[in-house]
Coordinates of C-alpha atoms and ligand atoms in Angstrom, one line a residue:
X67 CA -14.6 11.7 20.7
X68 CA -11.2 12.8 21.4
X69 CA -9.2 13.4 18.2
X70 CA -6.6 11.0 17.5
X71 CA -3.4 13.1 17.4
X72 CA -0.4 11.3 15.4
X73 CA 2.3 13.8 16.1
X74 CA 1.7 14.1 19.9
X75 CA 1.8 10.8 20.1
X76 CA 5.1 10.7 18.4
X77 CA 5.8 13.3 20.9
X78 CA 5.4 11.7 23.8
X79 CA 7.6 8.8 23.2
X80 CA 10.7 8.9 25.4
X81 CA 13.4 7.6 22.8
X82 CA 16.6 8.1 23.8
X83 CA 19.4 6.4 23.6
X84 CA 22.3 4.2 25.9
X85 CA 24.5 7.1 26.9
X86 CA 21.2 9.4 27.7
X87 CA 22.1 10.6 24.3
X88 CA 18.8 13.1 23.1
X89 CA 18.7 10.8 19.4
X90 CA 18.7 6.5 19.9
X91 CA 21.8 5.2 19.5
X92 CA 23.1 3.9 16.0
X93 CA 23.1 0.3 16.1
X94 CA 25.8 -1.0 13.8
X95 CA 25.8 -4.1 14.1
X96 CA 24.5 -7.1 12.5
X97 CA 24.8 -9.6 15.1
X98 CA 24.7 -10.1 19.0
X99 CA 26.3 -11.5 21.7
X100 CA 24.4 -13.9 24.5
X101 CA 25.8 -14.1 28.0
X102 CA 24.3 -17.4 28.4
X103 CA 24.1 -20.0 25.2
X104 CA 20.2 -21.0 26.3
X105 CA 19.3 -17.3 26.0
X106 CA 20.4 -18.1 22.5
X107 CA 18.3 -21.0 22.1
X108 CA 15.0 -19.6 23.8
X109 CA 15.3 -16.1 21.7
X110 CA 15.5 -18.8 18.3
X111 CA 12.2 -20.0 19.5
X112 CA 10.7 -17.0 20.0
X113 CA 10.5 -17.6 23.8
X114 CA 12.7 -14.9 25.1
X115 CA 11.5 -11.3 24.4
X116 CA 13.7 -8.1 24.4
X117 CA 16.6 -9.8 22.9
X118 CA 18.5 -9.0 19.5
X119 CA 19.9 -11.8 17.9
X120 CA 20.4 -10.9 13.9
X121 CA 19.9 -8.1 12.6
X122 CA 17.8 -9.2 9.8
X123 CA 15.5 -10.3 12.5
X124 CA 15.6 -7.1 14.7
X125 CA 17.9 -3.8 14.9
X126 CA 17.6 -1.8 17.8
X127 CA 17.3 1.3 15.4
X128 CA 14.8 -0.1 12.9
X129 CA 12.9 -1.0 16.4
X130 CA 13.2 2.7 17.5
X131 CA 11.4 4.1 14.1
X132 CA 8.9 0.7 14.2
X133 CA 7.7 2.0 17.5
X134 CA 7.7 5.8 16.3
X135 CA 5.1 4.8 13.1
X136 CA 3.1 2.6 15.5
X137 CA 2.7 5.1 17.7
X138 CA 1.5 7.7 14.5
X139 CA -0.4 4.7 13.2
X140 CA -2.4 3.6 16.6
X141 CA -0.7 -0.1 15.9
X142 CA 0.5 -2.3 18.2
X143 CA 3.5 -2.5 16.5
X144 CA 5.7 -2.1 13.5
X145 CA 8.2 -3.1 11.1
X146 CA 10.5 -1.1 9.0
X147 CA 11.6 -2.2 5.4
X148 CA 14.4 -1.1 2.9
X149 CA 11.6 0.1 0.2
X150 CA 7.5 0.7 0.4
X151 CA 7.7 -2.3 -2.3
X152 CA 9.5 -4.2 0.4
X153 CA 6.7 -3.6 2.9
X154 CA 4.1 -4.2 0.0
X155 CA 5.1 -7.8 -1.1
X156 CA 6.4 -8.9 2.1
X157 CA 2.5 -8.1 3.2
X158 CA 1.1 -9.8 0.7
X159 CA 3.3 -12.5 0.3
X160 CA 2.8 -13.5 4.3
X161 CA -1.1 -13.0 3.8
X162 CA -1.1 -15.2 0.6
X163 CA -0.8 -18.7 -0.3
X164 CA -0.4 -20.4 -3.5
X165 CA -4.0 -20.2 -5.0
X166 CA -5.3 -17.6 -3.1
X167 CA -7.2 -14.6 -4.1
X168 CA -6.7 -11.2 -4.0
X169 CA -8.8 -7.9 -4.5
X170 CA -7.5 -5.0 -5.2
X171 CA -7.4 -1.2 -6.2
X172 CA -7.4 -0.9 -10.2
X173 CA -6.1 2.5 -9.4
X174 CA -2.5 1.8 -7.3
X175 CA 1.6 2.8 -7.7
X176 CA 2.4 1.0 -10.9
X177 CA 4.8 -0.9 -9.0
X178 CA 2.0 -2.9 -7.0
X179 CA -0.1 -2.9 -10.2
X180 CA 2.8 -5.0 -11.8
X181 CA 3.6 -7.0 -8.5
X182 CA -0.3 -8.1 -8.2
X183 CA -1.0 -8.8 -12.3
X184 CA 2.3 -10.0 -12.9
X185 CA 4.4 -11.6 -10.2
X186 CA 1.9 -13.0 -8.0
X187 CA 1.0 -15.5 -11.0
X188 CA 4.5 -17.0 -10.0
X189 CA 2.2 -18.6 -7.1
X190 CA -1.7 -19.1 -9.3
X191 CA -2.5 -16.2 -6.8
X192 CA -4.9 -14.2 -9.4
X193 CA -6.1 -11.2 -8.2
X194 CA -9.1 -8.9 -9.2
X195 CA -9.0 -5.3 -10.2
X196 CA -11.7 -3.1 -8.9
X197 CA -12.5 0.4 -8.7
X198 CA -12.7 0.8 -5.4
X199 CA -15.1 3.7 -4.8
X200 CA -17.8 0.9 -6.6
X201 CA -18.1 -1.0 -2.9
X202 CA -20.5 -3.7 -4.2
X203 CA -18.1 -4.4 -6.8
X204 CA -15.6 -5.3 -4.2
X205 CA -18.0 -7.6 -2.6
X206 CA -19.2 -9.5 -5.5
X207 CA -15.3 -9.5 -6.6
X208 CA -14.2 -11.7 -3.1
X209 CA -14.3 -15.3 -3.6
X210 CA -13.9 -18.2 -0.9
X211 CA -10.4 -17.9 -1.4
X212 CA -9.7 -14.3 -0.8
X213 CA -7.2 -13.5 1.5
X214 CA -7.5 -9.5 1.2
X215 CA -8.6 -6.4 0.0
X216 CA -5.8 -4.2 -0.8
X217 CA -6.3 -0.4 -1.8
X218 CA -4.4 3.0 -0.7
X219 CA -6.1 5.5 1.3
X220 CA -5.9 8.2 -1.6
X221 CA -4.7 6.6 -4.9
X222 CA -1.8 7.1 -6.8
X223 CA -2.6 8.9 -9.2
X224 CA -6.0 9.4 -10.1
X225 CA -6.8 10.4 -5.9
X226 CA -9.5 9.2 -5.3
X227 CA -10.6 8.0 -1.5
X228 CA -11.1 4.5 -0.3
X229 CA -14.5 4.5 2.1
X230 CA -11.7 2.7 4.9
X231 CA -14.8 2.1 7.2
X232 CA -17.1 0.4 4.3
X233 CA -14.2 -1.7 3.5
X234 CA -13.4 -2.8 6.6
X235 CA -16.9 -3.7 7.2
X236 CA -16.6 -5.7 4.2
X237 CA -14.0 -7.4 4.9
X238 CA -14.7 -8.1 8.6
X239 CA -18.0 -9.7 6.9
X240 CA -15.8 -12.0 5.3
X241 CA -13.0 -12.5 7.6
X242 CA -10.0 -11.8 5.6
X243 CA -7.9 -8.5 5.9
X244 CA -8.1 -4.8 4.6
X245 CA -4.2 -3.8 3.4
X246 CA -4.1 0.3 2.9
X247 CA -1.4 1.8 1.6
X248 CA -1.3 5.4 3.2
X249 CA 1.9 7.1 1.3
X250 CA -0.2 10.2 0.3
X251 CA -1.7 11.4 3.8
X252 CA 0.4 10.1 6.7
X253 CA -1.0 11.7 9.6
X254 CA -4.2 13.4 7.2
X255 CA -5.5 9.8 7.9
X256 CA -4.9 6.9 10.2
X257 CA -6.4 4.0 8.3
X258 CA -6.3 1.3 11.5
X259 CA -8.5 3.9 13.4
X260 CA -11.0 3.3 10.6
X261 CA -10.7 -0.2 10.1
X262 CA -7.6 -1.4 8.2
X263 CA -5.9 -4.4 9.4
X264 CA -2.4 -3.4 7.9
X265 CA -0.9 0.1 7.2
X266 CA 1.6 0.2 4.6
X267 CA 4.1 2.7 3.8
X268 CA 6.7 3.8 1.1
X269 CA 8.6 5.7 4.0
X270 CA 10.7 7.0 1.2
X271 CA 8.1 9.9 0.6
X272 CA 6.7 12.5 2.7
X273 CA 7.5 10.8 6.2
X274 CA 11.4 10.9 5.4
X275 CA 10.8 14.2 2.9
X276 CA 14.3 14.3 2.2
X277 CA 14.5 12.2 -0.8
X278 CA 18.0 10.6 0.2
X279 CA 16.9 7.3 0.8
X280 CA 14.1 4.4 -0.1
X281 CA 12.5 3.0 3.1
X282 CA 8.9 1.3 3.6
X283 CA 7.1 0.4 6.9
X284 CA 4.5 -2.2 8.0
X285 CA 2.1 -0.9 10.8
X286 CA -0.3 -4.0 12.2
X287 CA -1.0 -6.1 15.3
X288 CA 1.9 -7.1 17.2
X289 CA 0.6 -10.8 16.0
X290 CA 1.3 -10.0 12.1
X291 CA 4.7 -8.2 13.3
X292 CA 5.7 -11.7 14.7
X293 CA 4.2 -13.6 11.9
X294 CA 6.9 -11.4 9.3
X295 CA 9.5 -11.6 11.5
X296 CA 9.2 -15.5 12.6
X297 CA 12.6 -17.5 11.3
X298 CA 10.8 -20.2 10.1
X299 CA 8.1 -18.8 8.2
X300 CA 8.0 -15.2 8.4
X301 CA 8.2 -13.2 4.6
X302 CA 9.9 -10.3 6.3
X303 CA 12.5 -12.8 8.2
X304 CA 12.9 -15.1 5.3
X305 CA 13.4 -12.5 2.3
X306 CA 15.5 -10.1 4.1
X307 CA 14.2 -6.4 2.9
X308 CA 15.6 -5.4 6.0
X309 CA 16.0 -1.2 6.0
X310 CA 19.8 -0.1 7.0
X311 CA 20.0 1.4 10.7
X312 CA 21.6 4.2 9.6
X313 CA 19.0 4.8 7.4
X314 CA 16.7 4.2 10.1
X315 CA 17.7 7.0 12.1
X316 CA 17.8 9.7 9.7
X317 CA 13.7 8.8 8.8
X318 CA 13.4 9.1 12.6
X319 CA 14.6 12.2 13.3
X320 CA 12.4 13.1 10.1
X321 CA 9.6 11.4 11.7
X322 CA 9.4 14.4 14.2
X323 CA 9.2 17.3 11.5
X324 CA 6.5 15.3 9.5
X325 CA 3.5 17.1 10.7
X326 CA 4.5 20.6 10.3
X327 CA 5.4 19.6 6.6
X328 CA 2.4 17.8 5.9
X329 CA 0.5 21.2 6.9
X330 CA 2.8 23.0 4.6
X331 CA 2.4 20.6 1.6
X332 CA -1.6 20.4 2.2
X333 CA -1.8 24.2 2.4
X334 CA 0.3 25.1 -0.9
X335 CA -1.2 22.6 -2.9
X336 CA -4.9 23.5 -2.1
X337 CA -3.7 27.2 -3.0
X338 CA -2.3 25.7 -6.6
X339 CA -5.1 23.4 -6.6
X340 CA -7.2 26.5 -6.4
X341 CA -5.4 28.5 -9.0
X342 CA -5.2 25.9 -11.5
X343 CA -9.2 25.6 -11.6
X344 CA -9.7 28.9 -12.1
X345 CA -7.4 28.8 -14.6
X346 CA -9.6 26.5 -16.0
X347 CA -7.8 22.9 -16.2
X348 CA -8.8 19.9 -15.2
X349 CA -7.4 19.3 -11.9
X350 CA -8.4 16.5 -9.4
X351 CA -7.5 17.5 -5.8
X352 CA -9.6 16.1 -2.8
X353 CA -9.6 19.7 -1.3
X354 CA -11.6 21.3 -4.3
X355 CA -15.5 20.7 -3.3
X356 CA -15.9 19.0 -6.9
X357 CA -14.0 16.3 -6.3
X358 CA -16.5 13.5 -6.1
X359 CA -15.5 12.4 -2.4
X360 CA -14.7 15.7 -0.8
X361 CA -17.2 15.5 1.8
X362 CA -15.9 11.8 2.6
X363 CA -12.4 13.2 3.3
X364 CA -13.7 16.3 5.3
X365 CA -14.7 13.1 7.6
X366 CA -12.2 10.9 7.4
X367 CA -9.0 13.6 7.6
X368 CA -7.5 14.7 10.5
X369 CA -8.5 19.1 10.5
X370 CA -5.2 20.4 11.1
X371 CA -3.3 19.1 8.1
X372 CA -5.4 19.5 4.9
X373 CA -5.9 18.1 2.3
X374 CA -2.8 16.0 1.3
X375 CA 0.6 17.8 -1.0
X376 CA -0.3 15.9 -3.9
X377 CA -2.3 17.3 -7.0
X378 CA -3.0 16.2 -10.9
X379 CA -4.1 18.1 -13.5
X380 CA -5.0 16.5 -17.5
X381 CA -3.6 18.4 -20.1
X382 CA -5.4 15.6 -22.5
X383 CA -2.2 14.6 -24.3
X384 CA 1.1 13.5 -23.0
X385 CA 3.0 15.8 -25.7
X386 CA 1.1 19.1 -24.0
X387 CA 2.3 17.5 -20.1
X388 CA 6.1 17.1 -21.7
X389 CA 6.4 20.7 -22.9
X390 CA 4.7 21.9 -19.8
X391 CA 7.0 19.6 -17.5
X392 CA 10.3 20.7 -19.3
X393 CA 9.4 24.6 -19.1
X394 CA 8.4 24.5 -15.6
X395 CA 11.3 22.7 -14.4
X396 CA 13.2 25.5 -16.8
X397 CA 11.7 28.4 -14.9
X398 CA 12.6 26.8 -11.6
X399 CA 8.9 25.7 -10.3
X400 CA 10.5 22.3 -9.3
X401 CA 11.6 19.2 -10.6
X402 CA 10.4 17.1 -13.7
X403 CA 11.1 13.8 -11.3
X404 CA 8.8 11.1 -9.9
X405 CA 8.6 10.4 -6.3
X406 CA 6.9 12.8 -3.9
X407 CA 6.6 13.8 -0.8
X408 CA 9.9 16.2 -1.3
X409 CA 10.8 19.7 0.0
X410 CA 10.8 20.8 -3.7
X411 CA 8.0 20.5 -6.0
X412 CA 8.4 17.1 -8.3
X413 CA 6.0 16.7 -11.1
X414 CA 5.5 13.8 -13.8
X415 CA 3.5 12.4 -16.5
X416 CA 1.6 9.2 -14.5
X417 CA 0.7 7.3 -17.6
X418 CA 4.6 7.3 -19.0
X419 CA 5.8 6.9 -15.6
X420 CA 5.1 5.7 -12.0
X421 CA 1.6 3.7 -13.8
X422 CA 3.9 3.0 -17.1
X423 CA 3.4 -0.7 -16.1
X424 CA -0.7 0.4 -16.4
X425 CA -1.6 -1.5 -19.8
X426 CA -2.6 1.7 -22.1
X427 CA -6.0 0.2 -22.2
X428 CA -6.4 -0.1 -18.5
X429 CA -5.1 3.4 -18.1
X430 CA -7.9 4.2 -20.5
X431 CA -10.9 2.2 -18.6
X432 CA -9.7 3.4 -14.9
X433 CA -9.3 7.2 -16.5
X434 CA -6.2 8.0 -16.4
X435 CA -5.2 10.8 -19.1
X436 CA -2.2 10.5 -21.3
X437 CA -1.5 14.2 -20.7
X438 CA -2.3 13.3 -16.7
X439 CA 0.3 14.8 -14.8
X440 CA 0.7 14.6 -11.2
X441 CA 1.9 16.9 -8.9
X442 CA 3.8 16.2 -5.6
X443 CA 3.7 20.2 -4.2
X444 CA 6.6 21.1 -2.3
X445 CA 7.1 23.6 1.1
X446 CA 7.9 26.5 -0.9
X447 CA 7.3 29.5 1.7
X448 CA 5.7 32.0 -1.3
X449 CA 3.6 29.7 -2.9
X450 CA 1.9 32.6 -5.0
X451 CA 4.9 33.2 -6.4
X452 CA 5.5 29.7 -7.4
X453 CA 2.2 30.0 -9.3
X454 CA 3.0 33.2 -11.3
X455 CA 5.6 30.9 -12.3
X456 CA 3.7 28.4 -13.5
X457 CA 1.3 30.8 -14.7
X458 CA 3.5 32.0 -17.0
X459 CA 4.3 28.4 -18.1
X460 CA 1.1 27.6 -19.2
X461 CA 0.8 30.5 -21.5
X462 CA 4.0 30.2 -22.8
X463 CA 3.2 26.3 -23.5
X464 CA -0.1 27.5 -24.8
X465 CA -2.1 25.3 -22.6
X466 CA -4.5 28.2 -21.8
Ligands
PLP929 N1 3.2 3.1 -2.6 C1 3.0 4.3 -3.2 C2 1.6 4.9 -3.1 C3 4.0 4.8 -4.0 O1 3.7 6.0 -4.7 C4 5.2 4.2 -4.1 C5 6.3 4.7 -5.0 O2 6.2 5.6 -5.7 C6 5.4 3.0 -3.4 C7 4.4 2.5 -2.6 C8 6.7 2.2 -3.5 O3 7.6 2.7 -2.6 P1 9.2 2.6 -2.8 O4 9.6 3.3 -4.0 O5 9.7 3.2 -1.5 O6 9.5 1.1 -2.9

C-alpha cells in the first residue's frame, strides 16, 4: 500500500489568496455582507454552502488552516479552535449528553484529566479511567451509555501508545466513537487512517512550533464539522472557542515547515534518548527497543519522521528533577517551561506540573514518578553538544 504522505499532501493544496497573493488573505472581519437578504436566510439554515456569515461560525482564514490539517489528517474536514482544550471539550461536549458515559485514557494532559473527573460531573457524565494499553479493560469498562473512548495517540507523559486499530475495532463493535488526541506525533501518526473517528489537536505545540500563540484543531467527517458548527445546536457554534484569523495564518504558514521539524525533533531526541540510557537513567522513549510498544510504533509511525521529540526520564524524587531542571536551564540546555513542541528544548517535572491535577495517588497507580520529568527536545543543530551539556549537569547534580 502506498504510504500516506501528510506533508505532500499539505503540499499539493493550492491556497492562495484573492489578489493571487502566494499566502491566503487575512480575513479581518467578523461579519459579512449578503447581496441578496434570502442568501442570508438560506446560509442561517444551513442550506446555502460557500457562504460566510459570522465569524464565529466560519472565517475564511480559520477555513484555510481547517482544510490544511484535514488534508495532513486524511479527514474530510476540519475545524480550528483558540486552544487544544477548546477542541477537547467542544469534542466531548457535542459527543455527550447529560448521563452519558465516557472511557478514557488514565494517562492524558492534566488538563483533560481534570475536564473528564471534574467538570463533566456538571452534566452526571461519569467517566472511567483506563490504562489503555490493557484493551479488555476498555471493553469491559464501556457501558450502554458510552458515547466514546478517548485516548492520545502517545500519552502525555508516561508515552505510552494507544493500539488505534484495536480500539477502533472496539469501538466500531460498539458503535460509539474513538476521540485521539495526536499533539505528540503529528504527521509520525495519522490516527483516522487507523481508525479514529476524531483527531484532536493542541495546535499550540509542535504544528505551530513557535510557542507565540494557543491554538487547537478538530479533524473528523465533514458530518461532525457541521454538527460543531450548527447555530442551533453545535458546541463549537454555541460556546464560541473560535481561534483568531490572525492567528490562523501564522499556524499556517507553520503548517508547511512542520515536517522537516518533526524529523529534527525525532532525530535529536532518539540521540538524547540514547545517551541518557547509557548513562544509565530510567528513560521512557518509544524509539529505545525497551520500551514495551516499540515494535507497535515501528508499525503504526510514518518511516521518515522518527520517533516523536518528546522524552522522560525518572530521577525517583521530584527534589533530584528540580535541581537538575534549574542547572540545566543555567547551563543553557533549554528551558525549565511546560509546553512542547518548541524550537528550544523545554523540560518539566509532570507530576508538579502539566498532570498536577493527577491525584498523588493516581499518579502513583498509573506510574508516574515524582522525580518524572519530561522532555520536549528542541531543533538544536549539534545535538552532541547539547548532551555534553547535560552531561555535565547530571554529575554536577549528582544524579549519576
Ligand atoms: N493535549 C495535549 C496532549 C497537551 O499536552 C495539551 C497541553 O499541554 C493540550 C492538549 C491542551 O492544549 P492547549 O494548551 O493548547 O489548550
Amino acid at each position: 500500500m502506498k504510504q500516506f504522505d501528510p506533508a505532500s499532501n499539505i503540499q499539493d493544496l493550492l491556497q492562495f489568496g484573492e489578489f493571487g497573493d502566494v499566502n491566503p488573505s487575512i480575513t479581518d472581519s467578523a461579519t459579512y455582507t449578503f447581496m441578496e437578504a434570502k442568501t442570508m436566510v438560506d446560509t442561517f439554515q444551513g442550506e446555502e454552502e460557500g457562504c460566510f456569515l459570522y465569524s464565529r461560525h466560519w472565517n475564511p482564514s480559520n477555513k484555510y488552516l481547517a482544510d490544511a490539517l484535514a488534508a495532513m489528517e486524511g479527514t474530510e474536514s476540519a475545524w480550528v479552535t483558540a486552544s487544544g482544550m477548546g477542541a477537547i471539550t467542544t469534542t466531548i461536549l457535542q459527543l455527550c449528553d447529560a448521563g452519558d458515559h465516557v472511557v478514557s485514557s488514565i494517562t492524558t494532559y492534566g488538563g483533560t484529566f481534570a475536564f473528564l473527573s471534574n467538570y463533566l460531573r456538571k452534566f452526571n457524565i461519569e467517566v472511567s479511567f483506563v490504562d489503555i494499553t490493557r484493551l479488555d479493560e476498555v471493553e469491559k469498562a464501556i457501558r450502554p451509555n458510552t458515547k466514546m473512548v478517548y485516548t492520545e495517540s502517545l500519552t502525555n507523559p508516561l508515552l505510552q501508545l494507544s493500539d488505534i486499530p484495536k480500539l477502533s475495532e472496539i469501538t466500531g463493535k460498539h458503535n460509539i466513537k474513538l476521540v485521539v488526541d495526536n499533539t505528540f506525533t503529528p504527521m509520525i501518526m495519522a490516527p483516522a487512517r487507523m481508525g479514529a473517528d476524531i483527531v484532536l489537536y493542541s495546535l499550540t505545540k509542535f504544528v505551530n512550533g513557535k510557542n507565540d500563540c494557543v491554538a487547537g484543531a478538530i479533524c473528523a467527517s465533514e458530518e461532525f464539522v457541521k454538527a460543531i458548527s450548527d447555530v442551533n445546536t453545535g458546541s463549537a457554534m454555541l460556546l464560541g472557542p473560535i481561534l483568531d484569523p490572525l492567528r490562523s495564518s501564522g499556524i499556517h504558514k507553520n503548517l508547511h515547515t512542520l515536517h522537516l521539524r518533526m524529523k529534527k525533533h525525532s532525530d535529536n531526541a532518539m540521540f538524547l534518548a540514547e545517551k541518557f540510557a547509557s548513562a544509565g537513567l530510567r528513560v521512557i522513549y518509544p524509539g529505545l527497543s525497551k520500551h514495551p510498544q516499540h515494535q507497535l510504533m515501528k508499525v503504526f509511525m510514518h518511516p521518515d519522521y522518527g520517533f516523536g521529540g518528546m522524552i522522560a526520564i525518572d530521577l525517583k524524587t521530584s527534589k533530584k528533577a528540580s535541581a537538575l531542571m534549574e542547572k540545566m536551564q543555567q547551563e543553557g540546555v533549554g528551558y525549565l517551561a511546560v509546553s512542547l513542541g518548541y524550537f528550544k528544548t523545554l523540560f518539566s517535572n509532570s507530576g508538579k506540573s502539566t498532570s498536577s491535577e493527577v491525584p498523588e495517588n493516581v499518579q502513583k497507580e498509573m506510574g508516574l514518578s515524582e522525580g518524572l520529568i519530561r522532555f520536549s527536545v528542541g531543533l538544536d543543530h549539534d545535538i552532541e553538544r547539547t548532551w555534553q551539556k547535560i552531561y555535565t549537569c547530571l554529575r554536577e547534580t549528582r544524579v549519576i
